[in-house]
Amino acid sequence: MRLTRSLLPTLAIVATTSLTVINPSFGNNLRPLLNNPEPAPVSDGPIEIFVPPPENNTSGSCSALITPVIDNIISPYQKHWGVLVEKLDDGTVLYSHNADRHFIPASNNKIFTTAAALQLKTPQSKIGSKSLQSWVNVTNVRSNNYYADTLLRHIGGQQAAQSALGKLGVPPNAFRQVDGSGLSRRNVATPRSLVTILRAMYYTPNRDVFYSSLPVAGVTGTLRNRMKGTPAQGTVSAKTGTLRGVRALSGYMKHPHFGMVVFSILVNNPNVSGSSMISSIDKIVLQLSSTRPCD
């Protein structure tokens, strides 16, 4: 489905209004942060882009077959999980669980930071002696906390990032960013907010810079030792997230049947080991990678 640019402002208002009801009280939690604005970024403003809106249908996705399998993977702690998986091209939902609940995202927070930076600055702009592209790459591939926090300060802080991400379709009550790295446990985000950012970034002029900055399963960065020798190796590009009791993985999957798939998996559970959470996340990814279309 293709929409003209004239419809985008209306759609943005409708989307923001509908998502605001997810958690009415959450906006109150953001007010202390918003009352202490950072300096405005030195920039010409966010890049205007066209993002095909998801149709949010489930036809032909075999969602009814995928759901019980993934539900079994995340049981008996389903309330601790937030998962959203969609086809990139039309928004077909492959799986959804607590998609609008707020979770600590750990280093998935770097997705917000780098996406905002690429909206507000050009990849060739400099931070010190290095290009922004280099800073984004190190931030995501290596999950470098210093680079991430420096990036957020460089673009003008939390309010600047929130404004830039709002242009990409993420309402302010869908996440709270108090640092650039994700080290703070006061950062929160919904799986839907991360999927929205990933979808939007795929249609920006800086798509290749952003996409190539994400670790590749079984190949590079923080995913180099995960999912080796599986269908996910080389086909999943995603940002990891790790804190005590927190594991996360959000990114893209080149699916053999569904084309590009975008997903976010967040788990906050201090009652199980980190290795168990990672194992379950990888099982979800592998299950999705082997899913076939309905006949």
One Martini backbone bead per residue (centre of mass of N, CA, C, O) as a GRO file, in nm:
protein
  295
    1MET     BB    1   0.094   0.037   0.025
    2ARG     BB    2   0.049   0.373  -0.089
    3LEU     BB    3   0.141   0.701   0.020
    4THR     BB    4   0.112   1.019   0.047
    5ARG     BB    5   0.252   1.295   0.189
    6SER     BB    6  -0.023   1.431   0.276
    7LEU     BB    7  -0.090   1.193   0.496
    8LEU     BB    8   0.133   1.189   0.719
    9PRO     BB    9   0.040   1.392   0.939
   10THR     BB   10  -0.221   1.238   1.006
   11LEU     BB   11  -0.092   0.968   1.080
   12ALA     BB   12   0.085   1.073   1.310
   13ILE     BB   13  -0.151   1.162   1.491
   14VAL     BB   14  -0.297   0.892   1.510
   15ALA     BB   15  -0.060   0.724   1.619
   16THR     BB   16  -0.006   0.892   1.873
   17THR     BB   17  -0.290   0.871   1.997
   18SER     BB   18  -0.311   0.557   2.013
   19LEU     BB   19  -0.038   0.512   2.184
   20THR     BB   20  -0.097   0.685   2.441
   21VAL     BB   21  -0.298   0.461   2.575
   22ILE     BB   22  -0.107   0.248   2.684
   23ASN     BB   23   0.030   0.470   2.916
   24PRO     BB   24  -0.073   0.743   3.072
   25SER     BB   25   0.150   0.759   3.313
   26PHE     BB   26   0.421   0.779   3.158
   27GLY     BB   27   0.435   1.081   3.097
   28ASN     BB   28   0.498   1.160   3.395
   29ASN     BB   29   0.790   1.030   3.394
   30LEU     BB   30   0.903   1.250   3.174
   31ARG     BB   31   0.885   1.539   3.291
   32PRO     BB   32   1.155   1.572   3.443
   33LEU     BB   33   1.322   1.545   3.181
   34LEU     BB   34   1.178   1.778   3.007
   35ASN     BB   35   1.250   2.013   3.228
   36ASN     BB   36   1.571   1.936   3.130
   37PRO     BB   37   1.711   2.061   2.886
   38GLU     BB   38   1.910   2.043   2.631
   39PRO     BB   39   2.091   2.150   2.402
   40ALA     BB   40   2.069   2.243   2.099
   41PRO     BB   41   2.125   2.135   1.800
   42VAL     BB   42   2.363   2.141   1.539
   43SER     BB   43   2.123   2.184   1.285
   44ASP     BB   44   1.882   2.138   1.017
   45GLY     BB   45   1.743   1.889   1.097
   46PRO     BB   46   1.544   1.658   1.025
   47ILE     BB   47   1.489   1.418   0.803
   48GLU     BB   48   1.284   1.388   0.538
   49ILE     BB   49   1.058   1.109   0.509
   50PHE     BB   50   0.941   0.802   0.363
   51VAL     BB   51   0.712   0.577   0.535
   52PRO     BB   52   0.573   0.294   0.502
   53PRO     BB   53   0.299   0.188   0.639
   54PRO     BB   54   0.172  -0.043   0.823
   55GLU     BB   55  -0.098  -0.282   0.795
   56ASN     BB   56  -0.140  -0.498   1.018
   57ASN     BB   57  -0.139  -0.795   0.919
   58THR     BB   58  -0.195  -1.179   0.911
   59SER     BB   59  -0.191  -1.276   0.636
   60GLY     BB   60   0.013  -1.549   0.558
   61SER     BB   61   0.195  -1.588   0.843
   62CYS     BB   62   0.134  -1.817   1.055
   63SER     BB   63   0.069  -1.715   1.347
   64ALA     BB   64  -0.087  -1.963   1.469
   65LEU     BB   65   0.184  -2.139   1.459
   66ILE     BB   66   0.398  -1.958   1.607
   67THR     BB   67   0.283  -1.881   1.886
   68PRO     BB   68   0.301  -2.153   2.053
   69VAL     BB   69   0.607  -2.187   2.024
   70ILE     BB   70   0.698  -1.917   2.161
   71ASP     BB   71   0.535  -1.946   2.418
   72ASN     BB   72   0.701  -2.195   2.511
   73ILE     BB   73   0.978  -2.053   2.534
   74ILE     BB   74   0.871  -1.819   2.753
   75SER     BB   75   0.800  -2.021   2.938
   76PRO     BB   76   0.678  -1.921   3.263
   77TYR     BB   77   0.774  -1.591   3.179
   78GLN     BB   78   0.584  -1.398   2.998
   79LYS     BB   79   0.575  -1.119   3.159
   80HIS     BB   80   0.900  -1.070   3.089
   81TRP     BB   81   0.805  -1.035   2.789
   82GLY     BB   82   0.896  -0.866   2.470
   83VAL     BB   83   0.733  -0.903   2.142
   84LEU     BB   84   0.814  -0.808   1.792
   85VAL     BB   85   0.702  -0.926   1.461
   86GLU     BB   86   0.771  -0.807   1.121
   87LYS     BB   87   0.708  -0.721   0.820
   88LEU     BB   88   0.840  -0.467   0.643
   89ASP     BB   89   0.651  -0.406   0.392
   90ASP     BB   90   0.337  -0.459   0.556
   91GLY     BB   91   0.321  -0.546   0.876
   92THR     BB   92   0.315  -0.830   0.928
   93VAL     BB   93   0.230  -1.035   1.193
   94LEU     BB   94   0.412  -1.294   1.348
   95TYR     BB   95   0.460  -1.160   1.645
   96SER     BB   96   0.296  -1.093   1.977
   97HIS     BB   97   0.424  -0.964   2.305
   98ASN     BB   98   0.409  -0.698   2.485
   99ALA     BB   99   0.455  -0.450   2.272
  100ASP     BB  100   0.344  -0.202   2.494
  101ARG     BB  101   0.558  -0.259   2.698
  102HIS     BB  102   0.781  -0.170   2.946
  103PHE     BB  103   1.139  -0.190   2.916
  104ILE     BB  104   1.455  -0.270   2.969
  105PRO     BB  105   1.700  -0.231   2.700
  106ALA     BB  106   1.968  -0.147   2.733
  107SER     BB  107   2.160  -0.147   2.439
  108ASN     BB  108   1.902  -0.077   2.267
  109ASN     BB  109   1.936   0.231   2.315
  110LYS     BB  110   2.139   0.273   2.072
  111ILE     BB  111   1.925   0.294   1.853
  112PHE     BB  112   1.824   0.573   1.930
  113THR     BB  113   2.093   0.726   1.917
  114THR     BB  114   2.180   0.660   1.617
  115ALA     BB  115   1.924   0.747   1.475
  116ALA     BB  116   1.928   1.042   1.569
  117ALA     BB  117   2.208   1.116   1.459
  118LEU     BB  118   2.126   1.049   1.151
  119GLN     BB  119   1.907   1.280   1.151
  120LEU     BB  120   2.098   1.538   1.255
  121LYS     BB  121   2.338   1.413   1.090
  122THR     BB  122   2.601   1.348   0.902
  123PRO     BB  123   2.822   1.095   0.835
  124GLN     BB  124   3.064   1.320   0.777
  125SER     BB  125   3.062   1.427   1.033
  126LYS     BB  126   3.234   1.552   1.321
  127ILE     BB  127   3.408   1.382   1.599
  128GLY     BB  128   3.665   1.515   1.597
  129SER     BB  129   3.845   1.290   1.381
  130LYS     BB  130   3.566   1.149   1.340
  131SER     BB  131   3.308   1.016   1.202
  132LEU     BB  132   2.986   0.945   1.251
  133GLN     BB  133   2.993   0.668   1.122
  134SER     BB  134   3.210   0.557   1.314
  135TRP     BB  135   3.052   0.601   1.578
  136VAL     BB  136   2.811   0.421   1.507
  137ASN     BB  137   2.965   0.159   1.459
  138VAL     BB  138   3.094   0.131   1.742
  139THR     BB  139   2.838   0.148   1.911
  140ASN     BB  140   2.705  -0.119   1.787
  141VAL     BB  141   2.912  -0.344   1.735
  142ARG     BB  142   3.063  -0.291   2.032
  143SER     BB  143   2.896  -0.147   2.248
  144ASN     BB  144   2.985   0.156   2.311
  145ASN     BB  145   2.931   0.367   2.574
  146TYR     BB  146   3.097   0.620   2.521
  147TYR     BB  147   2.998   0.677   2.237
  148ALA     BB  148   2.697   0.698   2.303
  149ASP     BB  149   2.707   0.934   2.509
  150THR     BB  150   2.850   1.131   2.318
  151LEU     BB  151   2.637   1.138   2.097
  152LEU     BB  152   2.406   1.256   2.263
  153ARG     BB  153   2.550   1.520   2.334
  154HIS     BB  154   2.616   1.613   2.038
  155ILE     BB  155   2.292   1.636   1.955
  156GLY     BB  156   2.153   1.758   2.252
  157GLY     BB  157   2.015   1.518   2.376
  158GLN     BB  158   1.712   1.395   2.468
  159GLN     BB  159   1.527   1.601   2.322
  160ALA     BB  160   1.655   1.577   2.043
  161ALA     BB  161   1.603   1.276   2.011
  162GLN     BB  162   1.297   1.279   2.049
  163SER     BB  163   1.236   1.460   1.807
  164ALA     BB  164   1.366   1.281   1.586
  165LEU     BB  165   1.195   1.022   1.654
  166GLY     BB  166   0.921   1.151   1.603
  167LYS     BB  167   0.971   1.177   1.291
  168LEU     BB  168   0.971   0.842   1.286
  169GLY     BB  169   0.702   0.764   1.490
  170VAL     BB  170   0.782   0.809   1.798
  171PRO     BB  171   0.639   0.835   2.082
  172PRO     BB  172   0.723   0.968   2.393
  173ASN     BB  173   0.568   0.724   2.563
  174ALA     BB  174   0.751   0.467   2.442
  175PHE     BB  175   1.001   0.618   2.583
  176ARG     BB  176   1.312   0.636   2.789
  177GLN     BB  177   1.598   0.862   2.778
  178VAL     BB  178   1.896   0.906   2.995
  179ASP     BB  179   2.090   0.776   2.784
  180GLY     BB  180   2.295   0.642   2.522
  181SER     BB  181   2.369   0.331   2.620
  182GLY     BB  182   2.187   0.171   2.869
  183LEU     BB  183   2.291   0.160   3.172
  184SER     BB  184   2.037   0.262   3.266
  185ARG     BB  185   1.739   0.162   3.449
  186ARG     BB  186   1.559   0.418   3.338
  187ASN     BB  187   1.537   0.292   3.088
  188VAL     BB  188   1.271   0.274   2.838
  189ALA     BB  189   1.086   0.029   2.626
  190THR     BB  190   0.921  -0.075   2.348
  191PRO     BB  191   0.903  -0.293   2.098
  192ARG     BB  192   0.753  -0.095   1.904
  193SER     BB  193   0.960   0.136   1.907
  194LEU     BB  194   1.191  -0.030   1.777
  195VAL     BB  195   1.045  -0.116   1.520
  196THR     BB  196   0.988   0.168   1.420
  197ILE     BB  197   1.282   0.255   1.388
  198LEU     BB  198   1.377   0.028   1.199
  199ARG     BB  199   1.179   0.086   0.974
  200ALA     BB  200   1.249   0.385   0.921
  201MET     BB  201   1.561   0.350   0.867
  202TYR     BB  202   1.519   0.186   0.597
  203TYR     BB  203   1.406   0.479   0.454
  204THR     BB  204   1.666   0.622   0.472
  205PRO     BB  205   1.957   0.758   0.347
  206ASN     BB  206   2.112   0.601   0.612
  207ARG     BB  207   2.069   0.293   0.605
  208ASP     BB  208   2.352   0.163   0.554
  209VAL     BB  209   2.489   0.277   0.804
  210PHE     BB  210   2.300   0.149   1.011
  211TYR     BB  211   2.291  -0.149   0.923
  212SER     BB  212   2.614  -0.194   0.929
  213SER     BB  213   2.628  -0.142   1.255
  214LEU     BB  214   2.516  -0.417   1.296
  215PRO     BB  215   2.534  -0.706   1.417
  216VAL     BB  216   2.626  -1.036   1.304
  217ALA     BB  217   2.536  -1.344   1.303
  218GLY     BB  218   2.830  -1.528   1.346
  219VAL     BB  219   3.043  -1.265   1.275
  220THR     BB  220   2.986  -0.987   1.448
  221GLY     BB  221   3.053  -0.864   1.730
  222THR     BB  222   2.810  -0.943   1.975
  223LEU     BB  223   2.729  -1.197   1.751
  224ARG     BB  224   2.975  -1.387   1.669
  225ASN     BB  225   2.886  -1.637   1.893
  226ARG     BB  226   2.598  -1.647   1.759
  227MET     BB  227   2.434  -1.871   1.557
  228LYS     BB  228   2.620  -2.072   1.455
  229GLY     BB  229   2.534  -2.283   1.198
  230THR     BB  230   2.276  -2.125   1.110
  231PRO     BB  231   2.026  -1.954   0.943
  232ALA     BB  232   2.118  -1.680   1.098
  233GLN     BB  233   2.378  -1.672   0.969
  234GLY     BB  234   2.414  -1.364   0.801
  235THR     BB  235   2.080  -1.273   0.839
  236VAL     BB  236   2.134  -1.125   1.120
  237SER     BB  237   2.074  -0.782   1.226
  238ALA     BB  238   2.169  -0.683   1.564
  239LYS     BB  239   2.098  -0.558   1.886
  240THR     BB  240   2.223  -0.584   2.184
  241GLY     BB  241   2.146  -0.664   2.547
  242THR     BB  242   2.311  -0.593   2.879
  243LEU     BB  243   2.199  -0.680   3.204
  244ARG     BB  244   2.093  -0.731   3.499
  245GLY     BB  245   1.813  -0.915   3.406
  246VAL     BB  246   1.898  -0.837   3.097
  247ARG     BB  247   1.773  -0.895   2.760
  248ALA     BB  248   1.849  -0.818   2.404
  249LEU     BB  249   1.692  -0.809   2.060
  250SER     BB  250   1.732  -0.589   1.769
  251GLY     BB  251   1.616  -0.612   1.414
  252TYR     BB  252   1.717  -0.802   1.130
  253MET     BB  253   1.572  -1.033   0.873
  254LYS     BB  254   1.659  -1.253   0.616
  255HIS     BB  255   1.398  -1.399   0.464
  256PRO     BB  256   1.316  -1.659   0.244
  257HIS     BB  257   0.984  -1.571   0.240
  258PHE     BB  258   0.944  -1.254   0.378
  259GLY     BB  259   1.196  -1.118   0.374
  260MET     BB  260   1.208  -0.853   0.556
  261VAL     BB  261   1.259  -0.857   0.908
  262VAL     BB  262   1.128  -0.710   1.209
  263PHE     BB  263   1.265  -0.690   1.553
  264SER     BB  264   1.174  -0.734   1.917
  265ILE     BB  265   1.360  -0.845   2.216
  266LEU     BB  266   1.246  -0.837   2.559
  267VAL     BB  267   1.408  -0.913   2.883
  268ASN     BB  268   1.290  -0.910   3.236
  269ASN     BB  269   1.481  -1.139   3.456
  270PRO     BB  270   1.619  -1.209   3.775
  271ASN     BB  271   1.541  -1.541   3.796
  272VAL     BB  272   1.741  -1.576   3.556
  273SER     BB  273   1.978  -1.641   3.350
  274GLY     BB  274   2.147  -1.506   3.093
  275SER     BB  275   2.186  -1.767   2.927
  276SER     BB  276   1.883  -1.840   2.916
  277MET     BB  277   1.786  -1.587   2.770
  278ILE     BB  278   1.962  -1.618   2.518
  279SER     BB  279   1.861  -1.896   2.433
  280SER     BB  280   1.565  -1.804   2.390
  281ILE     BB  281   1.615  -1.586   2.182
  282ASP     BB  282   1.752  -1.772   1.970
  283LYS     BB  283   1.509  -1.959   1.934
  284ILE     BB  284   1.322  -1.749   1.818
  285VAL     BB  285   1.491  -1.672   1.572
  286LEU     BB  286   1.503  -1.963   1.453
  287GLN     BB  287   1.202  -2.003   1.425
  288LEU     BB  288   1.157  -1.766   1.230
  289SER     BB  289   1.367  -1.858   1.004
  290SER     BB  290   1.179  -2.140   0.956
  291THR     BB  291   0.936  -2.006   0.856
  292ARG     BB  292   0.644  -2.062   0.670
  293PRO     BB  293   0.414  -2.024   0.462
  294CYS     BB  294   0.105  -2.050   0.397
  295ASP     BB  295  -0.103  -2.252   0.186
   0.00000   0.00000   0.00000
